[in-house]
Short mmCIF file of C-alpha atoms in Angstrom, two decimals:
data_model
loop_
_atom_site.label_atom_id
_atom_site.label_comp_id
_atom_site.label_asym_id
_atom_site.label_seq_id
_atom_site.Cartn_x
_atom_site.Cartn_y
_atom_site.Cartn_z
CA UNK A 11 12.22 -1.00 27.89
CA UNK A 12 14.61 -2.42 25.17
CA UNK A 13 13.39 -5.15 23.18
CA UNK A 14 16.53 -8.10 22.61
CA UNK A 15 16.52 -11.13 20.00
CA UNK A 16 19.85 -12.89 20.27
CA UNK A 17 21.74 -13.61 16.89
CA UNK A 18 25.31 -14.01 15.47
CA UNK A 19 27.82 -12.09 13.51
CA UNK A 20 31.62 -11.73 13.17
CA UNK A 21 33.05 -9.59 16.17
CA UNK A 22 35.13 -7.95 13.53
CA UNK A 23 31.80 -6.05 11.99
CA UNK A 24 31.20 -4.91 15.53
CA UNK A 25 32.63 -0.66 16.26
CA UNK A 26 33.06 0.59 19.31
CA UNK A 27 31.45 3.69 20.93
CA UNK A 28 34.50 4.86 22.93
CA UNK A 29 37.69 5.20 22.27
CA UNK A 30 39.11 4.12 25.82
CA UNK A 31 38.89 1.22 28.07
CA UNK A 32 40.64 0.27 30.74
CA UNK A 33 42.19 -3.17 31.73
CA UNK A 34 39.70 -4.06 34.41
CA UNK A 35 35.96 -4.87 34.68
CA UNK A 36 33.53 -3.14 36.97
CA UNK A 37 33.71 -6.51 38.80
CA UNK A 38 37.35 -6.28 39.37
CA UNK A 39 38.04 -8.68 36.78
CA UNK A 40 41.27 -8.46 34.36
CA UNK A 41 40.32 -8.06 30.59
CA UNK A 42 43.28 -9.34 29.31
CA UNK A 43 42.12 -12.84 31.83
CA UNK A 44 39.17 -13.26 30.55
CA UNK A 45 40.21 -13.54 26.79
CA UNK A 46 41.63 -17.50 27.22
CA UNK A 47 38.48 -18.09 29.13
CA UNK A 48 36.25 -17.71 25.88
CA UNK A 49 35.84 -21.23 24.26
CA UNK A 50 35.49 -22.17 21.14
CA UNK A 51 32.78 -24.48 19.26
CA UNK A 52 32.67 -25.72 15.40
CA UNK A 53 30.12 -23.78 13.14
CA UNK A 54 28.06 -25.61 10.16
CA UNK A 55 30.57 -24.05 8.06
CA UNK A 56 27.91 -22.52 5.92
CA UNK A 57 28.62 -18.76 7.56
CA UNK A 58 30.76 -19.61 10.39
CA UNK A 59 33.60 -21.89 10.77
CA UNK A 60 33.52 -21.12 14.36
CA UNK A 61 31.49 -19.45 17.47
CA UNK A 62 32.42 -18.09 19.85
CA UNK A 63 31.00 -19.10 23.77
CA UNK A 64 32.03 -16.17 25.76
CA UNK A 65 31.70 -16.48 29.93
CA UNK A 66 30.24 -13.02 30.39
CA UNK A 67 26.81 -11.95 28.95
CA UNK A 68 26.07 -11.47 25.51
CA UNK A 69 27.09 -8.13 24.17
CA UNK A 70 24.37 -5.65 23.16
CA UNK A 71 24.31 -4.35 19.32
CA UNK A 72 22.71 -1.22 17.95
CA UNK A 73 22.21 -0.48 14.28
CA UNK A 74 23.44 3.12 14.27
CA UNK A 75 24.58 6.24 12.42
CA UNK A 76 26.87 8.50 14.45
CA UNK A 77 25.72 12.03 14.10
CA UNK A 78 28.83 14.05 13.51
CA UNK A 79 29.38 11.54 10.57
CA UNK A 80 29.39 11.88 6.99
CA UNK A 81 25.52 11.47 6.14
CA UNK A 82 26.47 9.68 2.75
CA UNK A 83 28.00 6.82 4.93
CA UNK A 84 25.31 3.45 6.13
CA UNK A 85 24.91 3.15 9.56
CA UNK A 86 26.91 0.51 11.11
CA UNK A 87 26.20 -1.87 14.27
CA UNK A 88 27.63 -0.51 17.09
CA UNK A 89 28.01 -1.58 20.87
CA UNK A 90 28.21 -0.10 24.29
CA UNK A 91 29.87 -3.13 25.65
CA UNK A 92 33.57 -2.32 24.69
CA UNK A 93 35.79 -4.82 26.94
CA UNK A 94 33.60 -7.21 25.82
CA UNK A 95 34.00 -6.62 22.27
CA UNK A 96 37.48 -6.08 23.16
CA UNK A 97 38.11 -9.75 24.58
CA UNK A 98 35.62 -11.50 21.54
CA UNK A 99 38.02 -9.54 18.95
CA UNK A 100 41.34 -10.56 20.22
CA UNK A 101 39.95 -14.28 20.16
CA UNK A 102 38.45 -13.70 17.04
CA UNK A 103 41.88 -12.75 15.88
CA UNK A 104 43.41 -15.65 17.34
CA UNK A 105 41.56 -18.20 14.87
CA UNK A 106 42.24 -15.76 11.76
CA UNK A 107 41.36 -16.33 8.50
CA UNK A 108 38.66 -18.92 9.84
CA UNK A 109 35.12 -17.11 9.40
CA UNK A 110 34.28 -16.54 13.46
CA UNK A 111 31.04 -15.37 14.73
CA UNK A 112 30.13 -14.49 17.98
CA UNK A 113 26.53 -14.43 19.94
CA UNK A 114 24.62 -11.17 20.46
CA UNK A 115 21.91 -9.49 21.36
CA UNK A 116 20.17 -7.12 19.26
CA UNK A 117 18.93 -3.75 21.03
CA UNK A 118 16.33 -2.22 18.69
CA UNK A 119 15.54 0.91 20.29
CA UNK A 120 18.15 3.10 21.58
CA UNK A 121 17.68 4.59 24.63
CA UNK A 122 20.03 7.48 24.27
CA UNK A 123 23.22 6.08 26.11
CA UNK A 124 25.06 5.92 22.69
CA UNK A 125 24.60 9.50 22.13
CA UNK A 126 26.26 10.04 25.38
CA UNK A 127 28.83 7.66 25.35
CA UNK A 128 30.16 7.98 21.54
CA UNK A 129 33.22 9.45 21.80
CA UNK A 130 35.78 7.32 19.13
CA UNK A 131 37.81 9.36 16.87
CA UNK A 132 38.33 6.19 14.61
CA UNK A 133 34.01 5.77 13.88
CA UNK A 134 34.77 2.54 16.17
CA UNK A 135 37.61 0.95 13.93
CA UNK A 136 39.97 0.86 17.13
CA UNK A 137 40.08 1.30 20.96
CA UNK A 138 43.17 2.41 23.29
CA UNK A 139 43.71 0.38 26.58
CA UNK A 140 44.86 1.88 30.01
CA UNK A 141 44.09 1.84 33.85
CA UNK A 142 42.43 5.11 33.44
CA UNK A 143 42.23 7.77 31.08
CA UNK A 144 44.50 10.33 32.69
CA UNK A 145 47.21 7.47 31.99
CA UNK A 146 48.90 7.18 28.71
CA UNK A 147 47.63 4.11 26.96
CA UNK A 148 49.39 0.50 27.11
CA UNK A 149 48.13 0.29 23.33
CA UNK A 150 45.53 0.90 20.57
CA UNK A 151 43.50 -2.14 19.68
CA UNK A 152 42.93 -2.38 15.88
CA UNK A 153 41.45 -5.59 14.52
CA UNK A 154 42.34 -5.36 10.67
CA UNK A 155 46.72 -4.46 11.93
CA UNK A 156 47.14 -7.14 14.57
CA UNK A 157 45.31 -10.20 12.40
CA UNK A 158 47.86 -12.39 10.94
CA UNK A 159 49.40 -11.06 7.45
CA UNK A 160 51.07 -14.18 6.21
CA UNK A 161 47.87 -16.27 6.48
CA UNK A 162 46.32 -18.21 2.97
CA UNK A 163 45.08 -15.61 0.64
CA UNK A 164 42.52 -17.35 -0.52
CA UNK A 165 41.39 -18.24 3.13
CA UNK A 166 41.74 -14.28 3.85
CA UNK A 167 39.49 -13.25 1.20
CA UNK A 168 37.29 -15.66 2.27
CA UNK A 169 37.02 -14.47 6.13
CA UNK A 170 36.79 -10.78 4.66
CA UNK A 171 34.18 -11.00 2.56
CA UNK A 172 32.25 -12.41 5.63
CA UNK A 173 32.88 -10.10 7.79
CA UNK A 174 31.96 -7.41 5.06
CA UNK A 175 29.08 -9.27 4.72
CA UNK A 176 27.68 -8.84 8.11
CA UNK A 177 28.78 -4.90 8.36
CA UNK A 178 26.48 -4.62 5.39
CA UNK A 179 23.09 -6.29 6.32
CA UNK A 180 20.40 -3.18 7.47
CA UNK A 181 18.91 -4.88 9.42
CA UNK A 182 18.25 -8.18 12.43
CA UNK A 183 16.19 -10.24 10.19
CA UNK A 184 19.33 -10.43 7.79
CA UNK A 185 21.43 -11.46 10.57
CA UNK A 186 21.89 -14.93 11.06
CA UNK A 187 20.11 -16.96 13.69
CA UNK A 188 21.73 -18.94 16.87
CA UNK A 189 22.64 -22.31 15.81
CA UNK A 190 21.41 -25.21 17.54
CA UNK A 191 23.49 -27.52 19.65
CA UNK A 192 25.57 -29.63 17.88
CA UNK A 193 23.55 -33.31 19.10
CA UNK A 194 20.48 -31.41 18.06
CA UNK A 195 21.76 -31.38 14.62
CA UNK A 196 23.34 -34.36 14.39
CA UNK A 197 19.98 -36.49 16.06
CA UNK A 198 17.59 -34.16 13.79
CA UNK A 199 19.62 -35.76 10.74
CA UNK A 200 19.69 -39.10 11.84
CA UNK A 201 15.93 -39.35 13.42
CA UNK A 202 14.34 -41.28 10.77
CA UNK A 203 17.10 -43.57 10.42
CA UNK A 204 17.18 -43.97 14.49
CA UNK A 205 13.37 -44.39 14.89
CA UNK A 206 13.19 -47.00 11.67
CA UNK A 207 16.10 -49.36 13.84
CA UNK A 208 13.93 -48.98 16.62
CA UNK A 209 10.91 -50.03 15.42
CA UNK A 210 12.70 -53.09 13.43
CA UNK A 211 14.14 -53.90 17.11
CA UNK A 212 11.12 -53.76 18.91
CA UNK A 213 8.95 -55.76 16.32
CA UNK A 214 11.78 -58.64 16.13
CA UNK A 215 11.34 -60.95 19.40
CA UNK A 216 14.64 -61.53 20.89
CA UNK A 217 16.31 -64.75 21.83
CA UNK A 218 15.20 -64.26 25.12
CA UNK A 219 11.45 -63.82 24.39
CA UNK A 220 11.92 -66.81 22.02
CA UNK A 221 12.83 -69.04 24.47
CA UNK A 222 10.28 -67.93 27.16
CA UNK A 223 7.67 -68.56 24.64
CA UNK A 224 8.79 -72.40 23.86
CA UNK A 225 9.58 -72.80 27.45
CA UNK A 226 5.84 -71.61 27.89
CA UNK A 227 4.57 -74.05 24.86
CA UNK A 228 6.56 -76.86 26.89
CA UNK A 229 5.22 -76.10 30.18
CA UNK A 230 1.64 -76.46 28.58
CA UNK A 231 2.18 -79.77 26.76
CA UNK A 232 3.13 -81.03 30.19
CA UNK A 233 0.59 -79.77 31.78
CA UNK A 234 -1.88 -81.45 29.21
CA UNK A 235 0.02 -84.91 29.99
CA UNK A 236 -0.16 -84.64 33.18
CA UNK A 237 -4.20 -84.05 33.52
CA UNK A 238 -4.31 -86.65 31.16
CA UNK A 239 -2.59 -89.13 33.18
CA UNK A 240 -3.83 -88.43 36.39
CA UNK A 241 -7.20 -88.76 34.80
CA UNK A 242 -6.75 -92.24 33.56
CA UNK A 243 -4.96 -93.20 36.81
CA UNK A 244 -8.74 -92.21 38.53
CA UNK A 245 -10.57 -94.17 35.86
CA UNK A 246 -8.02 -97.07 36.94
CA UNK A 247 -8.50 -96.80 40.98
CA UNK A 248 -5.57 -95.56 41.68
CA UNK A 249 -4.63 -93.14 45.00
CA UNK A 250 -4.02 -89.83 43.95
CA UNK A 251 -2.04 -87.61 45.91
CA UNK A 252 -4.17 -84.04 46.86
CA UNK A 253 -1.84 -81.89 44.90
CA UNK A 254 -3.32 -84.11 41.74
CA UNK A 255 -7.55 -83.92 43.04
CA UNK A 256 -8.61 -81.99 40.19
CA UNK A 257 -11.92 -81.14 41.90
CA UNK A 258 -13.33 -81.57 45.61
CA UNK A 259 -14.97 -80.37 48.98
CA UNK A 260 -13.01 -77.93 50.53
CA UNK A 261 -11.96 -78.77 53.70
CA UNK A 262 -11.96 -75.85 56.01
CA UNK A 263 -9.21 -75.63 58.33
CA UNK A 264 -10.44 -75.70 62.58
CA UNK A 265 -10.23 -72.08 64.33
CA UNK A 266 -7.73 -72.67 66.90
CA UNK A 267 -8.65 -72.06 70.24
CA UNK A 268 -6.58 -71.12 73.05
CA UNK A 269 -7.70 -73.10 76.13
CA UNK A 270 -5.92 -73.17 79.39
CA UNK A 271 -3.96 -76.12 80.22
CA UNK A 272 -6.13 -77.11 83.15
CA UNK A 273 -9.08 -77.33 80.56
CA UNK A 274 -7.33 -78.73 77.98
CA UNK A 275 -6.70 -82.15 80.68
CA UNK A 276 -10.25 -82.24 81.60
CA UNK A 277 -12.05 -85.83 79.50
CA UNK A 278 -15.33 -83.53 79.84
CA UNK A 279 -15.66 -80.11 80.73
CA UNK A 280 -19.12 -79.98 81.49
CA UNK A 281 -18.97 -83.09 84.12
CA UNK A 282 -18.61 -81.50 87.31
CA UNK A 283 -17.62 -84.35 88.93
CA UNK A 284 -14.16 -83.84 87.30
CA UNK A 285 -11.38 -83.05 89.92
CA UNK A 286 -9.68 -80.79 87.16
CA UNK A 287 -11.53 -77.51 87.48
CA UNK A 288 -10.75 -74.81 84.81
CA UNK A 289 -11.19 -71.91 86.99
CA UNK A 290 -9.03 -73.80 90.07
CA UNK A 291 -6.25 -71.69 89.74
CA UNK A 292 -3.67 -74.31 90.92
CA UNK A 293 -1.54 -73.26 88.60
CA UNK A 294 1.14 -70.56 90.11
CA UNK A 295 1.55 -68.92 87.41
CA UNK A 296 -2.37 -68.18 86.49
CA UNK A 297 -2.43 -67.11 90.36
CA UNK A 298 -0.13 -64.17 89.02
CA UNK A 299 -1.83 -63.17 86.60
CA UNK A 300 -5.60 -63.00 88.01
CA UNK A 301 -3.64 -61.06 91.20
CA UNK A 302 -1.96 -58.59 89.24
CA UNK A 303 -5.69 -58.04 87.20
CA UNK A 304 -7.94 -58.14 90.16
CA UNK A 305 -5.10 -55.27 92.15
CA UNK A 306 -5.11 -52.96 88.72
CA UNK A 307 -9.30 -53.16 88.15
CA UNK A 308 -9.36 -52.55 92.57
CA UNK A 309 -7.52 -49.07 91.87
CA UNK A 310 -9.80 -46.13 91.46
CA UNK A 311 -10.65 -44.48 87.96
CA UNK A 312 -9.08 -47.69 85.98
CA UNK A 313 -12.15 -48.20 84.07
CA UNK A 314 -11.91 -51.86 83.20
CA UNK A 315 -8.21 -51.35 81.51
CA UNK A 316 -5.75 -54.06 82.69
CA UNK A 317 -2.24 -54.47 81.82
CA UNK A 318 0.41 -57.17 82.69
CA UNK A 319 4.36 -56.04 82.61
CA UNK A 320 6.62 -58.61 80.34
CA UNK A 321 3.42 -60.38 79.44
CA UNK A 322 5.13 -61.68 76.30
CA UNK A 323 8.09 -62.61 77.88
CA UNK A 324 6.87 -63.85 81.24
CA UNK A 325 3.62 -65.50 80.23
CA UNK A 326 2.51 -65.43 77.06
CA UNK A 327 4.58 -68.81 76.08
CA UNK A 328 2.44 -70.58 79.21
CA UNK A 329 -0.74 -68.63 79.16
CA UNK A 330 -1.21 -67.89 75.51
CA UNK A 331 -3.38 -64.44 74.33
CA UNK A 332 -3.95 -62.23 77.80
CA UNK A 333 -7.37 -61.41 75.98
CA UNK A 334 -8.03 -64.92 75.86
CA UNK A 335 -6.44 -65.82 79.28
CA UNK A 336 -9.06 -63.63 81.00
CA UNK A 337 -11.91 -64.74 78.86
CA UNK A 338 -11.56 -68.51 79.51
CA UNK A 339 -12.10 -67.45 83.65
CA UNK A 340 -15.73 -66.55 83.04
CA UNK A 341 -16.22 -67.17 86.69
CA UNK A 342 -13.31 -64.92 87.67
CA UNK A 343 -13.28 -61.98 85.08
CA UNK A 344 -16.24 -60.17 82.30
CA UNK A 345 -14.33 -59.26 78.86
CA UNK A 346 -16.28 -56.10 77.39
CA UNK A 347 -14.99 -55.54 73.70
CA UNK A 348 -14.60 -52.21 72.73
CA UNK A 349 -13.85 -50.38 68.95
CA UNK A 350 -11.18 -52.57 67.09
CA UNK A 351 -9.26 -54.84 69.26
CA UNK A 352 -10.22 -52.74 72.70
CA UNK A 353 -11.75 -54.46 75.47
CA UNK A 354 -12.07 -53.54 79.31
CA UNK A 355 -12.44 -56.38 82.29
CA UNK A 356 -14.72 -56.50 85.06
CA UNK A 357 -14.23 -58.73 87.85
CA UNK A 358 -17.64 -60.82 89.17
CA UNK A 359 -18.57 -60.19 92.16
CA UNK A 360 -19.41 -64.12 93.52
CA UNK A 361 -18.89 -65.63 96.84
CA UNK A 362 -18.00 -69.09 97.41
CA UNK A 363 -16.71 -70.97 100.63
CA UNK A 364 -14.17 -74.29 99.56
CA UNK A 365 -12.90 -76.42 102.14
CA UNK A 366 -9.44 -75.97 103.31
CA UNK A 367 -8.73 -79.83 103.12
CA UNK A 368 -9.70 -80.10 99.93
CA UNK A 369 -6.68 -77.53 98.70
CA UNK A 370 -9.16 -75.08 97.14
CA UNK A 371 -9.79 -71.20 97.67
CA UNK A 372 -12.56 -69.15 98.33
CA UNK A 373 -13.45 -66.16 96.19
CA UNK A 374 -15.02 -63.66 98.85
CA UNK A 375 -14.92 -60.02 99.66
CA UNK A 376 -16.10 -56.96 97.27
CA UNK A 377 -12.96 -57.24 94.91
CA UNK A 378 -13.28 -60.87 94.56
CA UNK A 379 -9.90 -61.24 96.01
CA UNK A 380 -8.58 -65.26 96.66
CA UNK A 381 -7.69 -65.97 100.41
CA UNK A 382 -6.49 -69.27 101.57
CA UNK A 383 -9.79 -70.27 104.00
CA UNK A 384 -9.06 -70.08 107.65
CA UNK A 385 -9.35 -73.56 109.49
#
């Protein structure tokens, strides 16, 4: 398998291996459309004044000595990739005498293609261009005619002598290397400079940070007066609001309690002799409620699990927590907690008898259902 490094040299010390190719791409491309599509980027000026940024691949480059050529002659770099060549020449061309070079990619070991495909008459100086080779050619492509004649002489030697330059180095380590980006130069140049302003910028506190520190000095000095005064204000036996009490019992804020209203009226829940009874459920809309629970835990397989439609819309305003609701009718309803918040109800089975005139019910029957007495 071939082995590629990429490098760069003038498109100029590049031959071809054939000496046709026609004016369209395998792809279906036009040759002659791709030339203006090649851009253009500034060199370091030390070998190139220019490279070349091709959209197609990289063309492949062989060191090689045709066979059928004189043996006192150096082997020169050739390439299979002859439209491509083709397109990076005629750019090339376009920028004469500036020094261009193009990217490449070497191809160290040949795998015999050139041997097969060599067929210039010219050892690669030219090419011919047509549709196909059993047309006669729209031209012959020869770098060194169509360059510009009536360029700067001194400019032309200059451009010459580079591109003799690269036809003569033997081998890829002579070659020069891919130049990096152009910010990559420019910020390895300037990194001391940039990380020296940094670190000046970062150990200098900013106006900001200035201020936040003698607002901060400020803040403490009050601070300080204010203990100080406050603490002479104690010593005097003066009131001190409790935002000031430097020290102190903490008072511990009550649970609160929900507690139905009928309970909440009672002057002493435990005397019995109090006509307001907790569990009297005079209240219409506590009858709801302990219905709707006692008909859900009377249905078969509900296991205890009660739930009241619109509770927080309907009742929970009046009734407060349903939890708590059924746990404050101890006499009515048994609230089992379960894992987390779960609980399940259980209605106690009690019988009592109240006398119709006295307004009351009686809780009676296995599901502990209410039923006005019978006179």
């Amino acid at each position: 398998m071939p082995i590629y490094e990429e490098k760069v040299i003038s498109p100029f010390a590049l031959h071809f291996t054939q000496e046709h190719i026609k004016t369209l791409f395998q792809d279906g491309r036009v040759v002659e459309d791709t030339i203006p599509e090649i851009q253009v980027e500034q060199a370091d000026g030390e070998h190139f004044d220019l490279i070349l940024k091709a959209p197609f691949p990289n063309i492949e480059i062989l060191r090689w000595h045709p066979l059928h050529a004189d043996d006192s002659k150096e082997a020169q770099w050739f390439t299979l990739d002859n439209r491509r060549l083709y397109c990076l020449q005629r750019m090339a061309a376009e920028h004469w005498p500036k020094r261009v070079g193009a990217l490449v990619d070497i191809l160290y070991a040949d795998p015999g293609r050139i041997r097969k495909k060599y067929d210039s008459t010219t050892e690669g100086r030219s090419v011919t261009i047509s549709a196909s080779v059993k047309v006669e050619a729209i031209r012959r492509w020869d770098w060194c005619v169509q360059v510009d004649e009536n360029a700067e002489a001194v400019l032309v030697a200059k451009a010459l002598e580079a591109v003799r330059a690269d036809c003569a180095k033997p081998s890829v380590a002579e070659l020069c290397n891919v130049p990096p980006p152009a910010f990559e130069a420019v910020f390895k140049d300037q990194t001391a400079s940039l990380v020296s302003i940094l670190a000046a910028s970062l150990a200098r506190p900013t106006a900001t940070e200035t201020e936040g520190a003698e607002a901060a000095e400020g803040a403490a000095e009050t601070e300080t007066t204010t203990e100080s005064t406050v603490a002479s204000e104690g010593e005097s036996g003066l009131e001190s609001t409790p935002r000031d009490i430097p020290s102190g019992p903490k008072v511990e804020a009550q649970a609160m309690v929900w507690r139905p209203k009928s309970a909440a009226l009672r002057s002493d829940p435990s005397d019995p002799s109090d006509p307001s009874d907790p569990s009297d459920p005079s209240d219409p809309l506590e009858e709801e409620v302990i219905a709707q629970v006692q008909a859900q835990l009377a249905q078969p397989g509900r296991r205890g699990f009660v739930w009241i439609e619109q509770w927080h819309q309907k009742y929970q305003k009046r009734l407060g927590n349903l939890r708590a609701f059924l746990e404050s009718k101890p006499d009515v309803f048994t609230v089992k907690p379960g894992k987390g918040r779960a609980y399940r109800v259980e209605a106690v089975a009690v019988s009592a008898s109240i006398d119709k005139s006295s307004g009351k019910w009686r809780r009676s029957g296995r599901w502990n259902r209410y039923e006005r007495m019978s006179g």
